[in-house]
Short mmCIF file of C-alpha atoms and ligand atoms in Angstrom, two decimals:
data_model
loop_
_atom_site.label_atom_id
_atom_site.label_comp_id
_atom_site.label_asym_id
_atom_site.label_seq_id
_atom_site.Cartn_x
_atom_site.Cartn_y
_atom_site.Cartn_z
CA UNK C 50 25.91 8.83 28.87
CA UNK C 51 27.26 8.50 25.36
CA UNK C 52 24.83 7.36 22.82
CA UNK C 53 27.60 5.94 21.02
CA UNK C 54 28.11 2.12 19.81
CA UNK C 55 30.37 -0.34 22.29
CA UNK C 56 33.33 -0.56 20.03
CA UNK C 57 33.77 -4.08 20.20
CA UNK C 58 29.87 -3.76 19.26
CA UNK C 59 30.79 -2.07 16.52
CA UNK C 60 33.26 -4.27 14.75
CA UNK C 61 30.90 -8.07 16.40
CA UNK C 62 34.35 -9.14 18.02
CA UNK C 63 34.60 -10.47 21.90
CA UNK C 64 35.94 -8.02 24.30
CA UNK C 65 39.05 -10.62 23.99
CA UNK C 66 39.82 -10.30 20.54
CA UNK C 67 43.15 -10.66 19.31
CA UNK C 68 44.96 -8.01 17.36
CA UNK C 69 44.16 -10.60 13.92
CA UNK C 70 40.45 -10.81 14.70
CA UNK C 71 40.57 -6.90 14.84
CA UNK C 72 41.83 -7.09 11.98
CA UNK C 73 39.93 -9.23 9.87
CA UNK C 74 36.81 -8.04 11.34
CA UNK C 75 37.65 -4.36 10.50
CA UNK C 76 38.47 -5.56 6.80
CA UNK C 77 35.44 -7.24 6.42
CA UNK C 78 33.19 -4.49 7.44
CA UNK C 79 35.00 -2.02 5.65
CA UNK C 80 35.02 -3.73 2.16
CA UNK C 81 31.11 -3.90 2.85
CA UNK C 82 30.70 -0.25 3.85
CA UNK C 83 33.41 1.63 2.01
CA UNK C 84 31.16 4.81 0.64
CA UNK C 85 32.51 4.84 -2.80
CA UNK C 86 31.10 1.09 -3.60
CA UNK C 87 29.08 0.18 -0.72
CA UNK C 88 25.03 -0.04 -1.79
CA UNK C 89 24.26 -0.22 2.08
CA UNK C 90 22.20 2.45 3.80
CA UNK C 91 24.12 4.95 5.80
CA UNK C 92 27.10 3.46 4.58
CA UNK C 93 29.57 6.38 5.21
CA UNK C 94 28.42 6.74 8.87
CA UNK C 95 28.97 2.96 9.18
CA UNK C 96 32.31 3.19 7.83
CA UNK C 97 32.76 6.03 9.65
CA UNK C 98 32.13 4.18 13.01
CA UNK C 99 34.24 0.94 11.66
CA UNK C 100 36.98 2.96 11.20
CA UNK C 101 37.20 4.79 14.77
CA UNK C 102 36.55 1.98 16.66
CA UNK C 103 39.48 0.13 14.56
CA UNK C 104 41.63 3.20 15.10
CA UNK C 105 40.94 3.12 19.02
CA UNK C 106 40.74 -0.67 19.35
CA UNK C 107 44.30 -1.76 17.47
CA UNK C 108 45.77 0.85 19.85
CA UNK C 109 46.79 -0.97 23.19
CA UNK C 110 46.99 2.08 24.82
CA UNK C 111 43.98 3.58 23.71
CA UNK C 112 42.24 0.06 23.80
CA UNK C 113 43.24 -0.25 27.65
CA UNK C 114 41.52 3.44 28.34
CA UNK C 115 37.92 2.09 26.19
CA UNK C 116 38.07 -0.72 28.52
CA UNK C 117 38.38 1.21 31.72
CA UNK C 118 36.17 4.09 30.69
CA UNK C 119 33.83 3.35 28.00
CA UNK C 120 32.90 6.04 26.06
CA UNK C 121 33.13 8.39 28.40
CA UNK C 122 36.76 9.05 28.82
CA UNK C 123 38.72 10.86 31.48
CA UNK C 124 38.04 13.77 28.95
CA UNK C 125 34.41 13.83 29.09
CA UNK C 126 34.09 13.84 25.31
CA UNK C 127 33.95 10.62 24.02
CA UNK C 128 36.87 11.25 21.48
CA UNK C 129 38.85 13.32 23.20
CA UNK C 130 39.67 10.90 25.44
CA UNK C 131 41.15 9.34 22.76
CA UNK C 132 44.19 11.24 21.85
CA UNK C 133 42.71 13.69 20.23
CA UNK C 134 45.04 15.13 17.93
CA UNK C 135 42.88 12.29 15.31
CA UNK C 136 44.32 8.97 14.70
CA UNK C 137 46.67 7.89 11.99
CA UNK C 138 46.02 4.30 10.28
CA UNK C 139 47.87 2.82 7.36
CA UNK C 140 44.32 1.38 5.87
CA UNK C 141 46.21 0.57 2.71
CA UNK C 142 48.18 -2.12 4.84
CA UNK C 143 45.58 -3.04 6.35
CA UNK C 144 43.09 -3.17 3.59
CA UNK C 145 45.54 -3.98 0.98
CA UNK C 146 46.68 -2.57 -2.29
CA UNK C 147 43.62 -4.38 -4.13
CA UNK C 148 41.20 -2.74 -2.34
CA UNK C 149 42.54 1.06 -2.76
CA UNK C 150 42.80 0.27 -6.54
CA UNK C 151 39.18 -0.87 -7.17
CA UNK C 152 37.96 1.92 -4.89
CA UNK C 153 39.81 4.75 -6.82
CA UNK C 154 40.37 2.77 -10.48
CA UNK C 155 36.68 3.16 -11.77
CA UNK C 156 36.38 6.51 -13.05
CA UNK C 157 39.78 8.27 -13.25
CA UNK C 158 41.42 4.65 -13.36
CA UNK C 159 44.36 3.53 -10.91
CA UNK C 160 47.28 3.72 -13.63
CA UNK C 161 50.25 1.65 -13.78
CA UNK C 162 49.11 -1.02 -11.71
CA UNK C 163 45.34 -2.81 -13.04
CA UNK C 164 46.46 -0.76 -16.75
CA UNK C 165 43.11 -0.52 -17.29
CA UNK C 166 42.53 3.64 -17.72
CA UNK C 167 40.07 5.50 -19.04
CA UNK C 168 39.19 9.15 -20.19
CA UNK C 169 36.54 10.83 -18.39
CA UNK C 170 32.71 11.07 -19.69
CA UNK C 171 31.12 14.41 -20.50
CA UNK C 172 27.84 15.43 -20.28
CA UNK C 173 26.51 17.80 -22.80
CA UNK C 174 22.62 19.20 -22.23
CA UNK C 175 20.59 18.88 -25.45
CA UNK C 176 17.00 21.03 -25.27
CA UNK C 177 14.17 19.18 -27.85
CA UNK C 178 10.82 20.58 -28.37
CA UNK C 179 7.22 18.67 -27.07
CA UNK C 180 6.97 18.02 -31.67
CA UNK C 181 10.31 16.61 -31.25
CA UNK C 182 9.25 13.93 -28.93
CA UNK C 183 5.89 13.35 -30.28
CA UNK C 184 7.01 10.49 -32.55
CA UNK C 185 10.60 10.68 -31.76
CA UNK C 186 13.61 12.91 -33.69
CA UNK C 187 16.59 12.36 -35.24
CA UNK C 188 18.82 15.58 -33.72
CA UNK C 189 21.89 17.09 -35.57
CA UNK C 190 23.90 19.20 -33.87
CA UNK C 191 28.19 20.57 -34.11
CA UNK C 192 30.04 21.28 -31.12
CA UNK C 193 33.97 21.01 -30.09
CA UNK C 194 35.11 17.61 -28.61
CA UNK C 195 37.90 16.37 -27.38
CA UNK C 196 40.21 14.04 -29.41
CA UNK C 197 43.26 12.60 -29.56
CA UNK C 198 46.26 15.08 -30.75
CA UNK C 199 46.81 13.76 -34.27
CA UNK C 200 50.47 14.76 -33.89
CA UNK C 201 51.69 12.95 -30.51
CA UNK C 202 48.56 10.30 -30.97
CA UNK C 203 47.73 11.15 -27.96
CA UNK C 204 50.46 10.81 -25.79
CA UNK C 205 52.03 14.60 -25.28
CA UNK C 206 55.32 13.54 -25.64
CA UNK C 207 56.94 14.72 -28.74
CA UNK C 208 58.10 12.06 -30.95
CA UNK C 209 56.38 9.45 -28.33
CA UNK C 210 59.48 10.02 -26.16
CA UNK C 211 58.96 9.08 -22.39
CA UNK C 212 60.64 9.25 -18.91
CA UNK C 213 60.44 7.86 -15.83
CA UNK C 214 57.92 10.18 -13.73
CA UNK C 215 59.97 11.81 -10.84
CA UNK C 216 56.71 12.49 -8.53
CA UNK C 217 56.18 8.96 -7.89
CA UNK C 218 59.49 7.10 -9.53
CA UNK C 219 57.37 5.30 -12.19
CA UNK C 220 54.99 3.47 -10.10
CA UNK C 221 51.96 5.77 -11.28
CA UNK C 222 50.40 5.58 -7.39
CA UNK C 223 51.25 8.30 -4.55
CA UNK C 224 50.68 7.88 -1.15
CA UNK C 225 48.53 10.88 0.07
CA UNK C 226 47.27 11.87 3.30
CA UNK C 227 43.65 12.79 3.86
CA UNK C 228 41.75 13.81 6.78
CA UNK C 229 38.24 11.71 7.00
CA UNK C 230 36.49 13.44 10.06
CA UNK C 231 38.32 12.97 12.79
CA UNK C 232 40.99 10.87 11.28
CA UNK C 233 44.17 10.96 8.80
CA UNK C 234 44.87 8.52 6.58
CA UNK C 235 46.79 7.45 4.50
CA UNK C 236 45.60 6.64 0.89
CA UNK C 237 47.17 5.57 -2.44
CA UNK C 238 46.15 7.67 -5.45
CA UNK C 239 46.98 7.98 -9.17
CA UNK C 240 49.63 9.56 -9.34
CA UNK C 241 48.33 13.54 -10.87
CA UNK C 242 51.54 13.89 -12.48
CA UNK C 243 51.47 10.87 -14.82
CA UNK C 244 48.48 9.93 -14.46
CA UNK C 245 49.25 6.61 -13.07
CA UNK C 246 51.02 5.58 -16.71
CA UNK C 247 54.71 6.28 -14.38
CA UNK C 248 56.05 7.64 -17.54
CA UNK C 249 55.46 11.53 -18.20
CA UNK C 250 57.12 13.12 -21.47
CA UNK C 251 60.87 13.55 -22.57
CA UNK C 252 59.52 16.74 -24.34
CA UNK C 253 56.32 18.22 -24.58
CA UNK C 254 54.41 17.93 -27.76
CA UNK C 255 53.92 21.72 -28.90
CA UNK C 256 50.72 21.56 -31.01
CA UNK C 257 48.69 20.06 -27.66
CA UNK C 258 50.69 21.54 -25.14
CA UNK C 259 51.95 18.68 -24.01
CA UNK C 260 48.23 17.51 -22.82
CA UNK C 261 47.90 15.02 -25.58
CA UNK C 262 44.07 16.33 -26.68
CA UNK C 263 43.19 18.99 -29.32
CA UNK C 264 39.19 19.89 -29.75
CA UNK C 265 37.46 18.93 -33.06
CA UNK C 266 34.63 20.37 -34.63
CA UNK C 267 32.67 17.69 -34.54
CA UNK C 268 29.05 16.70 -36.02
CA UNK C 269 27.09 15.08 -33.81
CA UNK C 270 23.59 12.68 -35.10
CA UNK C 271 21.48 11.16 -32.88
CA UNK C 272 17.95 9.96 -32.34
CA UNK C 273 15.65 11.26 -29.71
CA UNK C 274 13.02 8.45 -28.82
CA UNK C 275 9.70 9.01 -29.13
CA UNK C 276 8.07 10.12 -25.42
CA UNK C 277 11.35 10.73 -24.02
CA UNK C 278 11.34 12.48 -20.46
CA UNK C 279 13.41 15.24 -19.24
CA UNK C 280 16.34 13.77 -17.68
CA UNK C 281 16.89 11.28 -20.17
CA UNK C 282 20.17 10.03 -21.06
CA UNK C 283 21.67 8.67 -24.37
CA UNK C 284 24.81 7.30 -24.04
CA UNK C 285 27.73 7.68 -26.95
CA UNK C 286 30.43 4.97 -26.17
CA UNK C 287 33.81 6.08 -26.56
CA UNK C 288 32.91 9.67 -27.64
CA UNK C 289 34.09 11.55 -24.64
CA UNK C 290 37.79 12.31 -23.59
CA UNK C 291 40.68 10.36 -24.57
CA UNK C 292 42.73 8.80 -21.68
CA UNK C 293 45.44 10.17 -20.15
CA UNK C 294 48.61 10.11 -22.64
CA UNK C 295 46.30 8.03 -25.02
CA UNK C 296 47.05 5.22 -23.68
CA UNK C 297 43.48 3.21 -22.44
CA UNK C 298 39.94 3.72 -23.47
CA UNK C 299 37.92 6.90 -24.55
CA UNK C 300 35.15 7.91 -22.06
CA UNK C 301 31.78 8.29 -23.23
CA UNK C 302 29.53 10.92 -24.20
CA UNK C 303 26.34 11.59 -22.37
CA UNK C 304 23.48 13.20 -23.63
CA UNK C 305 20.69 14.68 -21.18
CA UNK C 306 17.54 15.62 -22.51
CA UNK C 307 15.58 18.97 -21.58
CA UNK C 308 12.19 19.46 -22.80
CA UNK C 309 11.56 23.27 -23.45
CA UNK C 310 8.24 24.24 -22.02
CA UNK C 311 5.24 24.47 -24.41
CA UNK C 312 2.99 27.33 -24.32
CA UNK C 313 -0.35 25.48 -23.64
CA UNK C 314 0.75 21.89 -23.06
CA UNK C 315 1.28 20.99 -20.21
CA UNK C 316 2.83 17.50 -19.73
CA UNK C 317 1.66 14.41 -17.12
CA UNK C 318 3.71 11.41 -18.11
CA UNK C 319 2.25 10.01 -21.63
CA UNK C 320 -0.73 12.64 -21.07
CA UNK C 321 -0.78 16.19 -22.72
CA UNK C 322 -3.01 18.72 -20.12
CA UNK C 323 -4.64 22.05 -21.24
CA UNK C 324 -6.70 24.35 -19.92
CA UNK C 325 -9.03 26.17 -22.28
CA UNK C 326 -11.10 29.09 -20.96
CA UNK C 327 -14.47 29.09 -22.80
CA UNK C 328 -17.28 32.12 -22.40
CA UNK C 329 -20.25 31.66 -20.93
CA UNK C 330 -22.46 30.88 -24.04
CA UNK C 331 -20.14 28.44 -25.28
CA UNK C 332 -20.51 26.11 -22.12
CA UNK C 333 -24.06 26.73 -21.88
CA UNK C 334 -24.60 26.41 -25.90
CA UNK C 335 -21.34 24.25 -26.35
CA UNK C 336 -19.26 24.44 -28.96
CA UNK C 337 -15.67 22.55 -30.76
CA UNK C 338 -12.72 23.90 -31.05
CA UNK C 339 -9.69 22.98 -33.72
CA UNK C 340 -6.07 23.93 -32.78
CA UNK C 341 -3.33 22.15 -34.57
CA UNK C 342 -1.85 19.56 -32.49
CA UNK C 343 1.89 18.10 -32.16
CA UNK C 344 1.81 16.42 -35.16
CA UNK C 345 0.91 18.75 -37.46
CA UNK C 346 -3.16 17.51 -37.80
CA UNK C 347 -6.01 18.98 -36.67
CA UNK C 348 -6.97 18.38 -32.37
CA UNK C 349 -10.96 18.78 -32.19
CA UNK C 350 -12.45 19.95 -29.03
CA UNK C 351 -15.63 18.92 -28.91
CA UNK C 352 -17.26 20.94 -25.71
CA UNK C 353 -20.78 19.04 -24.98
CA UNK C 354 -23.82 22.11 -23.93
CA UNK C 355 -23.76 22.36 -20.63
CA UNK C 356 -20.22 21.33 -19.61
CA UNK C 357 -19.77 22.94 -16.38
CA UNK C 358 -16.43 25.14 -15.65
CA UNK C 359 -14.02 23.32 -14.13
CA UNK C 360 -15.09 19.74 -16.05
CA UNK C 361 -12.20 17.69 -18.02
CA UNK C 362 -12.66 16.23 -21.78
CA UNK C 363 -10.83 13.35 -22.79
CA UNK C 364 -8.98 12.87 -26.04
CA UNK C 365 -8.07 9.97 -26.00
CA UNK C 366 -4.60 8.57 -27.72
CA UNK C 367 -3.90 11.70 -28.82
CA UNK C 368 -0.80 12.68 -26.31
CA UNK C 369 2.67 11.43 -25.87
CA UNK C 370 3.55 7.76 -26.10
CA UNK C 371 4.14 6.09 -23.50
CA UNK C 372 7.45 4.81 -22.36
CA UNK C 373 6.26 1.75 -20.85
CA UNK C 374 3.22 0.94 -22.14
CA UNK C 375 3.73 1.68 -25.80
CA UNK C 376 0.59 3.35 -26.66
CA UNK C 377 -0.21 6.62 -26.61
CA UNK C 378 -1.51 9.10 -23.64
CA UNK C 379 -4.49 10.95 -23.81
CA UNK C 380 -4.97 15.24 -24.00
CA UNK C 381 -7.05 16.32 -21.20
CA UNK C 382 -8.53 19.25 -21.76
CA UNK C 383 -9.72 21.44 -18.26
CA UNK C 384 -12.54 23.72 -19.42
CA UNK C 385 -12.45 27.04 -17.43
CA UNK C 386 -15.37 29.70 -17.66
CA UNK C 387 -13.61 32.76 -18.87
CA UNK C 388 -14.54 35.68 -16.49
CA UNK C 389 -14.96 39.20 -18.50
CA UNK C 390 -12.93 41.67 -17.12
CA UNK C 391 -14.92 44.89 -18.52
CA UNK C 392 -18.15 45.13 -20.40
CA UNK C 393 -19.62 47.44 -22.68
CA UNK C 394 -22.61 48.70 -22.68
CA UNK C 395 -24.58 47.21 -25.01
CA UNK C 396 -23.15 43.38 -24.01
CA UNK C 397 -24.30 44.43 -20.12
CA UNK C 398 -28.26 45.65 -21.93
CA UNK C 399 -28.28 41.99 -23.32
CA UNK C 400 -27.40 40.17 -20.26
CA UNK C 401 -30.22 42.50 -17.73
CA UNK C 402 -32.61 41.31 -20.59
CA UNK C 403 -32.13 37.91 -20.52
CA UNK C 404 -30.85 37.18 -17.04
CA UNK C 405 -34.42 36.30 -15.62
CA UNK C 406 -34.51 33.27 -18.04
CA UNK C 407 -30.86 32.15 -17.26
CA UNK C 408 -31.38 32.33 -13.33
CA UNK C 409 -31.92 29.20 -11.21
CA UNK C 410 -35.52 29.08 -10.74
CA UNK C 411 -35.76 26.05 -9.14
CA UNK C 412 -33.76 27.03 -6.09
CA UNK C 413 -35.43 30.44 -5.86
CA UNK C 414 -39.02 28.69 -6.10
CA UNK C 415 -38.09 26.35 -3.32
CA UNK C 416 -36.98 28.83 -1.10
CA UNK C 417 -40.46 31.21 -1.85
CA UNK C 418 -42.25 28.04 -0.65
CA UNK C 419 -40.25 27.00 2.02
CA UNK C 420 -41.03 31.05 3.28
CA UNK C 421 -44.46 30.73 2.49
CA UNK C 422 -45.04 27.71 4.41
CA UNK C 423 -43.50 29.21 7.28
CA UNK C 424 -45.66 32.01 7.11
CA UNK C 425 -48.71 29.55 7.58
ZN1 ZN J 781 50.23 16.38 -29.18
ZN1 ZN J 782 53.88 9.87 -11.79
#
């Protein structure tokens, strides 16, 4: 038994279907699960599936042998028993040359054909501080970007001078083959000599190297927001690498914050968490503390006598703001009884002499009593 999908299952068409309703079927479940747009769930596996049992049905021969056998083949392994050396499908005919250029034009961009090209982004990891995002930062920093070679504008040809691309005679598209699982197909790319523009350079510009991109020194401003999370991005339109030969538009730059660790502070969305260890007097007495806080003023820690170890304080609106609900988090401070490795001698002296009147006597009468009335 195969656990696999009837074929004709797979792609909802009658065991009769005709070699068009294959078709359209299989183009109308593939536009829907093709992995590098679909949003559905499992989508690769379901293209996956769409595109065998297109491959086995729109072959009569191999159709003929599902029909007979099912699944399980003269072969014993379900795709063995279909040919398998892996099938070959044209899915650009099929599919047409529409679909291949939306798949494979939104990053790199498609070339020649939808002219609409673009350089790619870059990513560059910026590290702020817990004071930096405490009411927000504006962040100055220089690094080396890619621009456009001031000497070719961008193009790498030397004096702009251009010639047909040989690799794919000026069309800017080359017909690959790929192996998806089982399968090879064919696919239409941009073309990686050109780029898709079909024209490469008569002569190479020499300052760029022909590439058509020299790094700046650049300076680089920008404004962290207040509360902002690790992770977060901040887009810069049009400030990441110039498209191929110049020609189409700049990618962007991405920034991604990282939040360097802070010694005490720990961080809970908008709230700030520390833990303060506190000697015994101090939670029996109580006592307040003053560090300086994120802002530069003074955090008070007002410990009430007779907070227990292990209790939280509340400061309230005195941590990070919040991203969604525009006010500010609160510092919780968890109060820890701070255990004394060693003592000396004089600190042990005190504690034998007062220890009877720090011991709990009500527990220790009770259980006299309860002994006592046992005894009776
Ligand atoms: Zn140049
Ligand atoms: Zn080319």
């Amino acid at each position: 038994m195969s656990g696999k999908r009837d074929y004709y299952e797979v792609l909802g068409v009658e065991k009769n279907a005709t070699e068009s309703d294959l078709k359209n079927a299989f183009r109308s479940l593939a536009r829907k699960y093709h992995p590098d747009r679909s949003t559905e769930e499992n989508a690769e596996d379901k293209f996956k599936e769409i595109q065998e049992a297109y491959a086995v049905l729109s072959d009569a021969e191999k159709r003929a042998q599902f029909d007979r056998f099912g699944h399980d083949g003269p072969s014993g392994s379900p795709f063995g028993g279909f040919g398998g050396g892996g099938f070959n499908v044209n899915f650009e005919d099929i599919l047409g040359g529409d679909f291949f250029s939306n798949i494979f034009g939104g990053g790199g961009g498609s070339g020649g054909r939808s002219g609409r090209r673009r350089g790619s982004d870059i990513r560059l990891l910026h590290t702020v501080s817990l004071f930096d995002i405490y009411s927000g930062s504006t962040e100055e920093t220089e690094l080396e970007l890619p621009t456009s070679c001031d000497e070719c504008d961008g193009s790498g040809a030397e004096g702009g001078k251009t010639k047909t691309c040989s690799d794919c005679s000026g069309q800017g598209r080359v017909r690959m083959r790929q192996s998806v699982g089982p399968f090879v197909q064919d696919v239409v790319r941009e073309c990686p000599t050109c780029h898709g523009a079909g024209q490469t350079s008569a002569v190479s510009c020499s300052p760029c190297d022909g590439t058509g991109q020299a790094m700046k020194s650049t300076t680089l401003r920008f404004n962290v927001p207040a509360g902002a999370e690790e992770g977060t991005r901040l887009r810069m339109r049009g400030r990441g690498q110039p498209a191929p030969q110049g020609k189409g538009q700049q990618g962007d730059l991405f920034i991604e914050i990282e939040v360097e660790e802070h010694p005490w502070f720990e961080r809970s969305g908008p709230d700030l968490i520390m833990s303060l260890p506190l000697g015994y007097a101090d939670l029996v007495l109580g006592t307040s503390i003053n560090i300086e806080h994120l802002d530069g003023k003074n955090l008070t820690i007002k410990v009430p006598a007779g907070t227990n170890s292990g209790e939280t304080l509340e400061i309230r609106k005195r941590g990070l703001p919040g991203r969604r609900s525009g006010g500010r988090g609160d510092v919780i401070v968890l109060v820890k009884l701070h255990m004394p490795k060693k003592l000396d001698k004089k600190t042990k002296k005190t504690l034998l002499e007062i220890k009877p009147s720090l011991a709990p006597k009500d527990m220790l009468e009770r259980i006299k009593q309860d002994a006592d009335e046992r005894r009776k």
